[in-house]
mmCIF file of C-alpha atoms in Angstrom:
data_model
loop_
_atom_site.group_PDB
_atom_site.id
_atom_site.type_symbol
_atom_site.label_atom_id
_atom_site.label_comp_id
_atom_site.label_asym_id
_atom_site.label_seq_id
_atom_site.Cartn_x
_atom_site.Cartn_y
_atom_site.Cartn_z
ATOM 1 C CA MET A 92 6.303 -12.439 25.018
ATOM 2 C CA ALA A 93 4.266 -13.204 21.854
ATOM 3 C CA ALA A 94 6.023 -12.922 18.430
ATOM 4 C CA ARG A 95 5.285 -9.732 16.660
ATOM 5 C CA HIS A 96 3.174 -9.892 13.472
ATOM 6 C CA LYS A 97 5.023 -9.788 10.179
ATOM 7 C CA ILE A 98 4.033 -7.578 7.326
ATOM 8 C CA ALA A 99 5.287 -6.898 3.813
ATOM 9 C CA ILE A 100 4.773 -3.535 2.174
ATOM 10 C CA PHE A 101 4.677 -3.142 -1.598
ATOM 11 C CA ALA A 102 5.538 0.262 -3.052
ATOM 12 C CA SER A 103 6.676 1.729 -6.353
ATOM 13 C CA GLY A 104 7.664 5.306 -5.681
ATOM 14 C CA TYR A 105 8.538 7.888 -3.031
ATOM 15 C CA GLY A 106 7.645 5.693 -0.051
ATOM 16 C CA SER A 107 6.098 8.098 2.402
ATOM 17 C CA ASN A 108 3.382 5.636 3.477
ATOM 18 C CA PHE A 109 6.041 2.843 3.606
ATOM 19 C CA GLU A 110 8.137 4.979 5.907
ATOM 20 C CA ALA A 111 5.212 5.933 8.123
ATOM 21 C CA ILE A 112 4.159 2.282 8.574
ATOM 22 C CA ALA A 113 7.763 1.110 9.155
ATOM 23 C CA ARG A 114 8.304 3.815 11.774
ATOM 24 C CA ALA A 115 5.029 3.033 13.517
ATOM 25 C CA CYS A 116 6.188 -0.701 13.675
ATOM 26 C CA ARG A 117 9.642 0.265 14.826
ATOM 27 C CA ASP A 118 8.273 2.547 17.493
ATOM 28 C CA GLY A 119 5.771 0.006 18.822
ATOM 29 C CA GLU A 120 2.690 1.815 17.677
ATOM 30 C CA ILE A 121 1.859 -1.223 15.538
ATOM 31 C CA ASP A 122 2.706 -4.621 17.016
ATOM 32 C CA ALA A 123 4.395 -5.767 13.917
ATOM 33 C CA GLU A 124 7.668 -5.869 12.019
ATOM 34 C CA VAL A 125 8.091 -4.901 8.395
ATOM 35 C CA VAL A 126 10.021 -7.943 7.172
ATOM 36 C CA LEU A 127 10.029 -7.117 3.468
ATOM 37 C CA LEU A 128 9.683 -4.297 0.958
ATOM 38 C CA VAL A 129 8.571 -5.346 -2.521
ATOM 39 C CA CYS A 130 9.329 -2.792 -5.192
ATOM 40 C CA ASP A 131 8.896 -2.976 -8.954
ATOM 41 C CA LYS A 132 11.031 0.111 -9.698
ATOM 42 C CA PRO A 133 14.704 -0.326 -8.814
ATOM 43 C CA SER A 134 15.273 3.517 -8.949
ATOM 44 C CA ALA A 135 12.377 4.357 -6.595
ATOM 45 C CA ARG A 136 13.222 6.377 -3.458
ATOM 46 C CA VAL A 137 11.447 3.849 -1.285
ATOM 47 C CA CYS A 138 14.345 1.381 -1.832
ATOM 48 C CA SER A 139 16.871 3.709 -0.225
ATOM 49 C CA VAL A 140 14.405 4.349 2.659
ATOM 50 C CA ALA A 141 14.142 0.560 3.276
ATOM 51 C CA GLU A 142 17.929 0.223 3.088
ATOM 52 C CA ARG A 143 18.404 3.048 5.578
ATOM 53 C CA MET A 144 15.896 1.495 7.965
ATOM 54 C CA GLY A 145 17.487 -1.982 7.614
ATOM 55 C CA ILE A 146 14.374 -3.516 5.997
ATOM 56 C CA PRO A 147 15.101 -6.381 3.519
ATOM 57 C CA SER A 148 13.860 -5.680 -0.054
ATOM 58 C CA LEU A 149 12.859 -7.574 -3.131
ATOM 59 C CA VAL A 150 13.383 -5.129 -5.944
ATOM 60 C CA PHE A 151 12.539 -6.347 -9.431
ATOM 61 C CA SER A 152 11.881 -5.129 -12.963
ATOM 62 C CA PRO A 153 8.767 -6.838 -14.419
ATOM 63 C CA ALA A 154 10.415 -6.818 -17.889
ATOM 64 C CA ASP A 155 12.926 -9.339 -16.572
ATOM 65 C CA TYR A 156 10.244 -11.968 -16.205
ATOM 66 C CA ALA A 157 8.421 -13.949 -18.919
ATOM 67 C CA SER A 158 5.038 -13.277 -17.250
ATOM 68 C CA LYS A 159 3.320 -11.565 -14.276
ATOM 69 C CA ALA A 160 2.720 -14.989 -12.839
ATOM 70 C CA ASP A 161 6.483 -15.579 -12.838
ATOM 71 C CA TYR A 162 7.388 -12.475 -10.831
ATOM 72 C CA GLU A 163 4.312 -12.949 -8.523
ATOM 73 C CA ARG A 164 5.446 -16.484 -7.814
ATOM 74 C CA GLU A 165 8.814 -15.178 -6.637
ATOM 75 C CA ILE A 166 7.181 -12.482 -4.542
ATOM 76 C CA ALA A 167 4.800 -15.086 -2.957
ATOM 77 C CA GLU A 168 7.737 -17.388 -2.163
ATOM 78 C CA ARG A 169 9.770 -14.537 -0.565
ATOM 79 C CA CYS A 170 6.673 -13.557 1.535
ATOM 80 C CA GLU A 171 6.022 -17.045 2.577
ATOM 81 C CA ARG A 172 9.748 -17.550 3.589
ATOM 82 C CA ALA A 173 9.523 -14.274 5.634
ATOM 83 C CA GLU A 174 6.268 -15.666 7.250
ATOM 84 C CA VAL A 175 4.336 -12.587 6.190
ATOM 85 C CA GLU A 176 0.831 -12.399 7.623
ATOM 86 C CA LEU A 177 -0.379 -9.208 5.981
ATOM 87 C CA ILE A 178 0.594 -7.499 2.688
ATOM 88 C CA CYS A 179 0.048 -3.681 2.622
ATOM 89 C CA LEU A 180 0.079 -2.011 -0.758
ATOM 90 C CA ALA A 181 1.392 1.585 -0.314
ATOM 91 C CA GLY A 182 1.680 3.195 -3.723
ATOM 92 C CA TYR A 183 2.301 -0.133 -5.527
ATOM 93 C CA MET A 184 1.389 0.768 -9.038
ATOM 94 C CA ARG A 185 0.733 -2.718 -10.430
ATOM 95 C CA ILE A 186 -2.487 -4.566 -10.413
ATOM 96 C CA VAL A 187 -2.102 -7.716 -8.153
ATOM 97 C CA GLY A 188 -2.751 -10.838 -10.114
ATOM 98 C CA PRO A 189 -4.254 -14.172 -9.334
ATOM 99 C CA THR A 190 -0.909 -15.786 -8.294
ATOM 100 C CA LEU A 191 -0.508 -13.449 -5.343
ATOM 101 C CA LEU A 192 -4.310 -13.099 -4.646
ATOM 102 C CA ASP A 193 -4.609 -16.875 -4.348
ATOM 103 C CA ALA A 194 -1.509 -17.236 -2.106
ATOM 104 C CA PHE A 195 -2.501 -14.447 0.263
ATOM 105 C CA ALA A 196 -6.388 -14.519 0.008
ATOM 106 C CA ASP A 197 -7.896 -11.899 2.296
ATOM 107 C CA ARG A 198 -4.483 -10.834 3.485
ATOM 108 C CA ILE A 199 -3.685 -8.064 0.962
ATOM 109 C CA VAL A 200 -4.891 -4.522 1.672
ATOM 110 C CA ASN A 201 -4.508 -1.327 -0.294
ATOM 111 C CA LEU A 202 -4.550 2.372 0.483
ATOM 112 C CA HIS A 203 -6.332 4.377 -2.198
ATOM 113 C CA PRO A 204 -6.428 8.207 -2.358
ATOM 114 C CA SER A 205 -10.222 8.603 -2.847
ATOM 115 C CA LEU A 206 -13.455 7.787 -1.108
ATOM 116 C CA LEU A 207 -14.136 4.507 -2.891
ATOM 117 C CA PRO A 208 -16.127 3.477 -4.849
ATOM 118 C CA SER A 209 -15.634 6.860 -6.520
ATOM 119 C CA PHE A 210 -12.442 7.662 -8.526
ATOM 120 C CA LYS A 211 -10.842 4.238 -8.971
ATOM 121 C CA GLY A 212 -7.462 3.791 -10.610
ATOM 122 C CA ALA A 213 -4.159 5.605 -10.907
ATOM 123 C CA ARG A 214 -5.289 9.265 -11.181
ATOM 124 C CA ALA A 215 -7.866 9.372 -8.399
ATOM 125 C CA ILE A 216 -6.985 12.732 -6.962
ATOM 126 C CA GLU A 217 -6.864 14.380 -10.369
ATOM 127 C CA GLN A 218 -10.098 12.823 -11.344
ATOM 128 C CA ALA A 219 -11.844 14.086 -8.227
ATOM 129 C CA LEU A 220 -10.423 17.548 -8.689
ATOM 130 C CA GLU A 221 -11.528 17.700 -12.365
ATOM 131 C CA TYR A 222 -14.958 16.532 -11.347
ATOM 132 C CA GLY A 223 -15.187 19.323 -8.828
ATOM 133 C CA VAL A 224 -15.758 17.347 -5.641
ATOM 134 C CA LYS A 225 -15.556 19.192 -2.314
ATOM 135 C CA VAL A 226 -15.029 16.080 -0.131
ATOM 136 C CA PHE A 227 -11.916 14.105 -0.924
ATOM 137 C CA GLY A 228 -10.383 11.335 1.131
ATOM 138 C CA ALA A 229 -8.645 7.993 1.466
ATOM 139 C CA THR A 230 -9.855 4.390 1.660
ATOM 140 C CA VAL A 231 -8.276 1.192 2.956
ATOM 141 C CA HIS A 232 -9.730 -1.852 1.236
ATOM 142 C CA TYR A 233 -9.050 -5.507 0.677
ATOM 143 C CA VAL A 234 -7.611 -6.358 -2.653
ATOM 144 C CA ASP A 235 -9.491 -8.676 -4.880
ATOM 145 C CA ARG A 236 -9.691 -9.295 -8.618
ATOM 146 C CA SER A 237 -11.433 -5.994 -9.320
ATOM 147 C CA LEU A 238 -9.750 -2.614 -9.747
ATOM 148 C CA ASP A 239 -10.028 -0.836 -6.335
ATOM 149 C CA GLY A 240 -13.249 -2.750 -5.774
ATOM 150 C CA GLY A 241 -12.409 -4.949 -2.741
ATOM 151 C CA ARG A 242 -14.377 -4.721 0.446
ATOM 152 C CA ILE A 243 -13.822 -1.360 2.180
ATOM 153 C CA ILE A 244 -12.190 -1.521 5.644
ATOM 154 C CA ALA A 245 -11.911 2.115 6.557
ATOM 155 C CA GLN A 246 -12.283 5.606 5.066
ATOM 156 C CA ARG A 247 -11.493 9.190 6.098
ATOM 157 C CA ALA A 248 -12.771 12.382 4.438
ATOM 158 C CA VAL A 249 -10.913 15.551 3.666
ATOM 159 C CA ASN A 250 -12.894 18.687 2.946
ATOM 160 C CA TYR A 251 -11.377 21.002 0.272
ATOM 161 C CA ASP A 252 -12.744 23.714 -1.918
ATOM 162 C CA GLY A 253 -9.870 24.691 -4.105
ATOM 163 C CA ASP A 254 -8.070 23.644 -7.352
ATOM 164 C CA ASP A 255 -4.435 23.141 -6.302
ATOM 165 C CA ILE A 256 -3.397 19.496 -6.887
ATOM 166 C CA ALA A 257 -0.318 19.790 -4.737
ATOM 167 C CA GLU A 258 -2.249 21.201 -1.783
ATOM 168 C CA ILE A 259 -4.958 18.555 -1.853
ATOM 169 C CA THR A 260 -2.464 15.782 -2.429
ATOM 170 C CA ALA A 261 -0.543 16.819 0.727
ATOM 171 C CA MET A 262 -3.783 16.956 2.630
ATOM 172 C CA ILE A 263 -4.793 13.455 1.563
ATOM 173 C CA HIS A 264 -1.273 12.124 2.314
ATOM 174 C CA ALA A 265 -1.466 13.491 5.890
ATOM 175 C CA VAL A 266 -4.820 11.596 6.378
ATOM 176 C CA GLU A 267 -3.580 8.477 4.612
ATOM 177 C CA HIS A 268 -0.628 7.878 7.037
ATOM 178 C CA ALA A 269 -2.796 8.028 10.180
ATOM 179 C CA LEU A 270 -5.678 6.008 8.598
ATOM 180 C CA TYR A 271 -3.440 3.213 7.278
ATOM 181 C CA ILE A 272 -1.603 2.868 10.581
ATOM 182 C CA GLU A 273 -4.851 2.714 12.569
ATOM 183 C CA THR A 274 -6.306 0.235 10.109
ATOM 184 C CA ILE A 275 -3.297 -2.027 10.148
ATOM 185 C CA LYS A 276 -3.304 -2.095 13.978
ATOM 186 C CA LYS A 277 -6.988 -3.178 13.962
ATOM 187 C CA LEU A 278 -6.430 -5.840 11.310
ATOM 188 C CA LEU A 279 -3.584 -7.428 13.385
ATOM 189 C CA THR A 280 -5.425 -7.478 16.632
#
C-alpha cells in the first residue's frame, strides 16, 4: 500500500475548516494525513481541536521572534521534518512571507471567503455585504507574494440577497468545507 500524502494546516482561530479537513483525512475521504497544525495564536480553539484529534501542533507567538523570517524558518523546518507535501491555510491570519514561499513553492494553498479577485484581505465577507453583492462565495488559490492574488484553483458561488453577516458567513462556511476538501483531493491525485 502506498504511503498516504502528508499535509500541514495553518490556522489562527476557531478551526472549523481545520476540523473538516482532518476528519476527511481520518475518514479516508482524502488520501492524506494531517501531520501538523501550525497556529500563531496559543489561545485559539483550533489548538484544542488538534490536541483532541491527536494531531501534532506548532503553536507560536510571533512576538517571541526577532523577525518573520525567524519564525517562518522554524515552521519550514518542522514541515520538512514531517515530510509535508502540501500546506493548507485555513483561517491563518498572517501573510506568508518569502521564507515559507521559497521553501514550499507551489505547495501552499489558501481558502478565501470571496469570489476572488473581488474582496481580498481580512474582511472579505463584510466588504462584499457592504458593497451589496448578491453572489458571494469561496475561492481556493495558490499562495504567492501578492495578497490573495495567487492562481485560482477552484471557486464556488453562494447566492444571497440579505444583510445578515452571521447568516451569509454560515452559508459561506458550509460551502468552504466541501470545496476545500474536494480541491485538496484533486491536488493530491
